[in-house]
Amino acid sequence: MKISDLANLNEIKEKAAKKILPDKPYIAIGMGTCGIGRGAELLFDSFEQIIKERDLDIILKKVGCFGYCSEEPLVNLYIPGHPLIIMHQVSENDVIPIITGIIKGIMPYKKVLCRIEEWDFLTGKYEFGKGLTEYPLWNEIPFFKCQKKIVLRDCGILVPDDIEEYIGVGGYYPLFDVLKKMKPEEVIAEVKASKLRGRGGAGFPTGQKWELMARVKADQKYIICNADEGDPGAFMNRNEIESDPFMLIEGMTIGAYAMGASKGVVYIRAEYPLAVRRLKEAIKQAKAFGLLGNKILGSDFNFDIDIVEGAGAFVCGEETSLIHSIEGKSGRPSPRPPYPAEKGLYGKPTNINNVETWCNIPVIISKGGAWFTETGTEKSSGTKVFSLVGKVKNTGLIELPLGSTLETIVFKIGEGTGTQKRVKAVQTGGPSGGCIPVEYLSTAVDYESLNSLGSIMGSGGMVVMDQDNCMVDVARYFTEFSNGESCGKCTPCREGLAQTLKILNKFTEGKATLADIHTLEHLGKVIKNTALCGLGQTAPNPVLTTLRYFRDEYDHHMIEKKCEPGICQSLFSALCENSCPMHMNIPRYLQLLKEDKLEDAFESTLRDNPLPSTIGRICHFHCQMKCRRESIDAPVSQGDIHRYISDTVYKEGNVQKVYDKIIKGKLPQTHKRIAIIGGGPAGLTAAYYLVRLGHDVTIFESQSEAGGILRWGIPKYRLPSEVLDFEIKFIKDLGVHFVFDTVVGKDIKLEDLESEYNTVILAIGAHKDIELSITGSELDGVLSGMDFLKDVALGNKLNIGKNVVVIGAGNVAIDAARTVQRYGSEVTVVYRRMKSDMPANKDEIKGAEIEGVNFLYLCNPKEILADTSDKVRGIVLMKMASGDIDLSNRRKPVPTGESFILPCDTIITAIGEEVDATFAKDFGIKISSNGNISSDHFTFVTNHPKVYAIGDAVTGPATAAEAMGIAKKAAEIIDFNLMNKRRFHKLFRGFDYSDEVPLKPEGGNRHYPIRRPFEERVGNFKEINLGYTKEQAYEEASRCLRCDVRVIVNTEEE
């Protein structure tokens, strides 16, 4: 049927309404590329088969993508009189239950994502029905809550290749109004009033661009839709065409009328077969209905659209390159002027807009330019569609008002990473965009704001990155892409990007120098200012932004030859070793144990870690967080193994043989004197290595014994004193001197140490509790967590009641709670967030639960109440609710307004620790704004050349292993500074063991150490974790996949 007047349109609209709201149930499968990739096609076939076999009166449809890619396949279910239901992650196993549910009127509860009671297509509105309030509305779930659908208004709801459904929701009425009621200049005026800017990336005002084209007089004009979407991770235009091709065709037709063009071209990637197929079908239907071709809608306006399938060259996203490609030439840019509006396709005036730009036009005509400006910002009106991908929980296609923040996108819509890892950065604008760090995620998403950060809007690709992403490698990846896609026409892009890539490869191989940093910056600026086209000019953005915001990662690669995320493989042997703060050669001691070389395995661990048995008990095991075995079942329990190795050697009496070997291997006396302030993990580690290097080392410790947090902050049921004592004794045997009960700044001055010693190392821990600043915190019965644990360790008399509340969720809080429980008191841990957000060791939390510790989550202390004697009688707790994800990748606790009183007689606060660096500050040592001692990140030297700072003193509260890792690095640097030559490697030796990768995974499932039964823990501090048996340790060691083994291929010809 050819449509020529309003009556024809209305007739089709009325007919289509029965398709959109039929009088029988329908099932609609989301059949975009993303859905098909997740099994939607097989799902459709299964529904079709069951419906046919049972001869059911159910309509089955194929719709486009609703945008929530991570929840695909999505299935829409409509039962007349009820809301439209959207189900997620539907599989073939769900087909029969869904069909049965339709017949019986029972919803498949587990699969329902949300409901839609009414839907505003902007050109028309439909009410599906009320009810089913047990399911959230579509715009109440996080992924959609902040979205506003203008471009995506029909996607996932309508059948994409049914023009009648498009007309049914008001489609082509804007075109009718344009052709019947508006002059071309009036159309352009409306677009200008909307302040719509090009959505392809440059952001040039669309109305202004159209006006320039309209002024040019020519016998032939062209308009082009740029659907050449080449950004890695971007799929906005593909989805828009797959899900709603008619809005593109209508938008282009309106634009052609306004600018006086009679021919249009959609330049689309051939690798988008579904989009191409649906667009071809849409063009065919539009012609059949008289909406394309000659005398459109009975007017004198003629317009037709051709499709040109591109070969996927990224440079063809640039408009002059795209024109050349359509003409059958090599896709290379041309200098401008002349601009395409003057001389474009086949030498004729041409206007090019992005898919999304064209898709906005029908709505702007329907609702008015003024309406469009109500959304967005003053300079950037309307919405923008983004593909949200990468290390984010909720991935998919999102549309939200311009001016929304990156924080909204990543944490409210995306809900953070969905793991324990934190967001590090967001890449906007694809290979031509920049990497924006998490600190800047409060930035509004508009053209000017992103440009100010060194990035661009681009066509809408948005890649979220977490702690496992190496920003140097990210820059290298995008530069490699841009270099490979460079057309080669201009020297800055062709040669500049090649040189940039060459330098970035040097960084990933640990071969870069400081000069390379300067060269990268210089090259980036030159390319940006001199490249021929926009793609070349923006190609340096990933490099320049990573240099600007992540310079420390370049420094790590350059100075330390280290890639912390474990991506640049030339800089580490195994991921476990790379993630271990002390860089222990973990695969080596695992293999040595596996080969029954116990003493060698012990010596290997001891050379890397002076406290192997101690750390094997209390480490957070950073190594396990990166273990490749986890991709099969569970990570190798490296820490439990090196604890087994050291415990076994200690018990069997072979330890002295290894000790003697290390003592004998001490380097000759240097007569350099080193003073270390603090005998905790960092101080002990620095002393261990420095004394082995031949230096005279003295530790000044404020307490009566060494160990720091290991002795005074960790209960004996986790770390028995005799284990720590045994390992510290060996450090003494190596020749380290200890001066106990000496407080620097009080008993001895820092300036005296600086004058008497060649080097002074500040290795003080973060032992000062952060105060709880609420009313009543000064009352009798309020204790500090660190002070409490120290009193327990010292055997001091405790002043705790029978009903104790512990405030906090870290290791100190859990240690305090489990300790209180051993004294027979009732104990409750109060935390303002959820259980999953607790930073404490998960095993310790589980242990506390087993032992009967109570937990109250989502409760925030408001006030401590006193009795008549000014002693604690209770605490007022404010009930919290989980809000949006914050920058810590946890849900923000939000007050509910409700509170209650929890009776208690003792409160232990453990909300965090800080460094007390008063003595250092008084001496003139520079202190950071966070209260830590300020020192160089790589040399650890303070503003006093002879004074270094390590461990918690510079980082704040950290794990013992992290403090020891810093101390180990500092020892190497201090020795080099004292001796002016590199000698640290002499403390280590090679071992003989097999370097064969197992042909298949060995060792079975992960082995768990034996734990003392609960009934044997009551009222005592006996060690809980009893360690591995011999069989467990050997089997666990054999689970290692040996990812440290590399194959070196000799490519040289003989």
PDB file of C-alpha atoms in Angstrom, residues 382-499:
ATOM      1  CA  GLY A 382      19.697  15.764  24.235  1.00  0.00           C
ATOM      2  CA  THR A 383      20.993  12.337  25.102  1.00  0.00           C
ATOM      3  CA  LYS A 384      23.971  10.240  24.044  1.00  0.00           C
ATOM      4  CA  VAL A 385      24.100   6.498  23.474  1.00  0.00           C
ATOM      5  CA  PHE A 386      27.146   4.676  24.831  1.00  0.00           C
ATOM      6  CA  SER A 387      28.306   1.105  24.693  1.00  0.00           C
ATOM      7  CA  LEU A 388      29.338   0.317  28.244  1.00  0.00           C
ATOM      8  CA  VAL A 389      31.838  -2.536  28.198  1.00  0.00           C
ATOM      9  CA  GLY A 390      34.934  -3.822  29.955  1.00  0.00           C
ATOM     10  CA  LYS A 391      35.424  -4.494  33.665  1.00  0.00           C
ATOM     11  CA  VAL A 392      31.918  -3.531  34.696  1.00  0.00           C
ATOM     12  CA  LYS A 393      29.087  -5.629  36.109  1.00  0.00           C
ATOM     13  CA  ASN A 394      26.303  -4.371  33.835  1.00  0.00           C
ATOM     14  CA  THR A 395      27.376  -4.128  30.217  1.00  0.00           C
ATOM     15  CA  GLY A 396      25.278  -2.996  27.315  1.00  0.00           C
ATOM     16  CA  LEU A 397      23.911  -0.085  25.380  1.00  0.00           C
ATOM     17  CA  ILE A 398      22.886   2.874  27.508  1.00  0.00           C
ATOM     18  CA  GLU A 399      21.341   6.233  26.700  1.00  0.00           C
ATOM     19  CA  LEU A 400      21.330   9.084  29.139  1.00  0.00           C
ATOM     20  CA  PRO A 401      21.202  12.880  29.144  1.00  0.00           C
ATOM     21  CA  LEU A 402      24.389  14.675  28.167  1.00  0.00           C
ATOM     22  CA  GLY A 403      25.852  16.215  31.292  1.00  0.00           C
ATOM     23  CA  SER A 404      25.391  13.030  33.316  1.00  0.00           C
ATOM     24  CA  THR A 405      28.568  12.081  35.113  1.00  0.00           C
ATOM     25  CA  LEU A 406      30.933   9.250  34.382  1.00  0.00           C
ATOM     26  CA  GLU A 407      30.306   8.185  37.979  1.00  0.00           C
ATOM     27  CA  THR A 408      26.620   7.743  37.180  1.00  0.00           C
ATOM     28  CA  ILE A 409      27.466   5.604  34.178  1.00  0.00           C
ATOM     29  CA  VAL A 410      30.072   3.403  35.835  1.00  0.00           C
ATOM     30  CA  PHE A 411      28.694   3.037  39.360  1.00  0.00           C
ATOM     31  CA  LYS A 412      24.934   3.616  39.147  1.00  0.00           C
ATOM     32  CA  ILE A 413      24.175   2.078  35.771  1.00  0.00           C
ATOM     33  CA  GLY A 414      27.149  -0.278  35.541  1.00  0.00           C
ATOM     34  CA  GLU A 415      27.196  -1.036  39.310  1.00  0.00           C
ATOM     35  CA  GLY A 416      30.997  -1.028  39.415  1.00  0.00           C
ATOM     36  CA  THR A 417      33.152  -3.976  38.509  1.00  0.00           C
ATOM     37  CA  GLY A 418      30.926  -6.561  40.140  1.00  0.00           C
ATOM     38  CA  THR A 419      34.028  -8.025  41.807  1.00  0.00           C
ATOM     39  CA  GLN A 420      36.319  -7.127  44.694  1.00  0.00           C
ATOM     40  CA  LYS A 421      38.543  -5.220  42.263  1.00  0.00           C
ATOM     41  CA  ARG A 422      38.215  -1.465  42.005  1.00  0.00           C
ATOM     42  CA  VAL A 423      37.635   0.649  38.933  1.00  0.00           C
ATOM     43  CA  LYS A 424      40.862   2.267  37.792  1.00  0.00           C
ATOM     44  CA  ALA A 425      39.899   4.234  34.689  1.00  0.00           C
ATOM     45  CA  VAL A 426      37.399   4.721  31.886  1.00  0.00           C
ATOM     46  CA  GLN A 427      38.369   5.008  28.236  1.00  0.00           C
ATOM     47  CA  THR A 428      35.987   7.212  26.266  1.00  0.00           C
ATOM     48  CA  GLY A 429      36.073   7.833  22.543  1.00  0.00           C
ATOM     49  CA  GLY A 430      37.719   4.591  21.454  1.00  0.00           C
ATOM     50  CA  PRO A 431      41.289   4.574  20.085  1.00  0.00           C
ATOM     51  CA  SER A 432      41.045   8.332  19.616  1.00  0.00           C
ATOM     52  CA  GLY A 433      39.875   8.894  23.174  1.00  0.00           C
ATOM     53  CA  GLY A 434      41.628   9.147  26.489  1.00  0.00           C
ATOM     54  CA  CYS A 435      41.906   7.198  29.717  1.00  0.00           C
ATOM     55  CA  ILE A 436      40.185   9.057  32.532  1.00  0.00           C
ATOM     56  CA  PRO A 437      41.160   7.996  36.095  1.00  0.00           C
ATOM     57  CA  VAL A 438      38.584   7.148  38.723  1.00  0.00           C
ATOM     58  CA  GLU A 439      39.265  10.413  40.589  1.00  0.00           C
ATOM     59  CA  TYR A 440      37.721  12.329  37.688  1.00  0.00           C
ATOM     60  CA  LEU A 441      34.569  10.269  37.323  1.00  0.00           C
ATOM     61  CA  SER A 442      32.497  13.114  38.756  1.00  0.00           C
ATOM     62  CA  THR A 443      33.118  14.855  35.428  1.00  0.00           C
ATOM     63  CA  ALA A 444      30.054  15.580  33.314  1.00  0.00           C
ATOM     64  CA  VAL A 445      29.866  13.733  30.026  1.00  0.00           C
ATOM     65  CA  ASP A 446      29.721  16.448  27.408  1.00  0.00           C
ATOM     66  CA  TYR A 447      31.982  17.517  24.589  1.00  0.00           C
ATOM     67  CA  GLU A 448      33.820  20.309  26.411  1.00  0.00           C
ATOM     68  CA  SER A 449      34.332  18.487  29.715  1.00  0.00           C
ATOM     69  CA  LEU A 450      35.808  15.376  28.107  1.00  0.00           C
ATOM     70  CA  ASN A 451      38.065  17.499  25.905  1.00  0.00           C
ATOM     71  CA  SER A 452      39.371  19.308  28.991  1.00  0.00           C
ATOM     72  CA  LEU A 453      40.478  15.951  30.399  1.00  0.00           C
ATOM     73  CA  GLY A 454      42.318  15.068  27.200  1.00  0.00           C
ATOM     74  CA  SER A 455      39.669  12.699  25.916  1.00  0.00           C
ATOM     75  CA  ILE A 456      36.799  12.992  23.450  1.00  0.00           C
ATOM     76  CA  MET A 457      33.174  11.962  23.236  1.00  0.00           C
ATOM     77  CA  GLY A 458      33.772   9.972  20.080  1.00  0.00           C
ATOM     78  CA  SER A 459      30.896   7.935  18.763  1.00  0.00           C
ATOM     79  CA  GLY A 460      30.156   6.554  22.232  1.00  0.00           C
ATOM     80  CA  GLY A 461      32.474   3.702  23.104  1.00  0.00           C
ATOM     81  CA  MET A 462      33.155   3.510  26.839  1.00  0.00           C
ATOM     82  CA  VAL A 463      35.543   0.897  28.249  1.00  0.00           C
ATOM     83  CA  VAL A 464      35.819   0.447  32.022  1.00  0.00           C
ATOM     84  CA  MET A 465      39.157  -0.763  33.403  1.00  0.00           C
ATOM     85  CA  ASP A 466      40.068  -2.156  36.808  1.00  0.00           C
ATOM     86  CA  GLN A 467      43.228  -2.849  38.798  1.00  0.00           C
ATOM     87  CA  ASP A 468      44.168  -5.683  36.465  1.00  0.00           C
ATOM     88  CA  ASN A 469      44.581  -3.301  33.528  1.00  0.00           C
ATOM     89  CA  CYS A 470      48.065  -1.980  32.821  1.00  0.00           C
ATOM     90  CA  MET A 471      47.690   1.563  31.524  1.00  0.00           C
ATOM     91  CA  VAL A 472      50.966   1.385  29.610  1.00  0.00           C
ATOM     92  CA  ASP A 473      49.645  -1.674  27.814  1.00  0.00           C
ATOM     93  CA  VAL A 474      46.319   0.070  27.217  1.00  0.00           C
ATOM     94  CA  ALA A 475      48.157   2.945  25.535  1.00  0.00           C
ATOM     95  CA  ARG A 476      50.201   0.444  23.553  1.00  0.00           C
ATOM     96  CA  TYR A 477      47.082  -1.471  22.474  1.00  0.00           C
ATOM     97  CA  PHE A 478      45.233   1.580  21.170  1.00  0.00           C
ATOM     98  CA  THR A 479      48.365   2.964  19.528  1.00  0.00           C
ATOM     99  CA  GLU A 480      48.940  -0.387  17.845  1.00  0.00           C
ATOM    100  CA  PHE A 481      45.354  -0.253  16.582  1.00  0.00           C
ATOM    101  CA  SER A 482      45.658   3.321  15.280  1.00  0.00           C
ATOM    102  CA  ASN A 483      49.052   2.623  13.739  1.00  0.00           C
ATOM    103  CA  GLY A 484      47.694  -0.432  11.960  1.00  0.00           C
ATOM    104  CA  GLU A 485      44.678   1.528  10.716  1.00  0.00           C
ATOM    105  CA  SER A 486      46.669   4.584   9.585  1.00  0.00           C
ATOM    106  CA  CYS A 487      46.148   5.216   5.890  1.00  0.00           C
ATOM    107  CA  GLY A 488      49.769   6.337   5.609  1.00  0.00           C
ATOM    108  CA  LYS A 489      49.015   9.505   3.675  1.00  0.00           C
ATOM    109  CA  CYS A 490      50.573  11.981   6.116  1.00  0.00           C
ATOM    110  CA  THR A 491      53.988  11.664   7.755  1.00  0.00           C
ATOM    111  CA  PRO A 492      52.990  12.626  11.332  1.00  0.00           C
ATOM    112  CA  CYS A 493      50.478   9.791  11.551  1.00  0.00           C
ATOM    113  CA  ARG A 494      52.369   7.220   9.490  1.00  0.00           C
ATOM    114  CA  GLU A 495      55.805   7.697  11.035  1.00  0.00           C
ATOM    115  CA  GLY A 496      54.824   9.279  14.347  1.00  0.00           C
ATOM    116  CA  LEU A 497      52.508   6.494  15.439  1.00  0.00           C
ATOM    117  CA  ALA A 498      55.034   3.850  14.369  1.00  0.00           C
ATOM    118  CA  GLN A 499      57.691   5.499  16.524  1.00  0.00           C
TER     119      GLN A 499
END
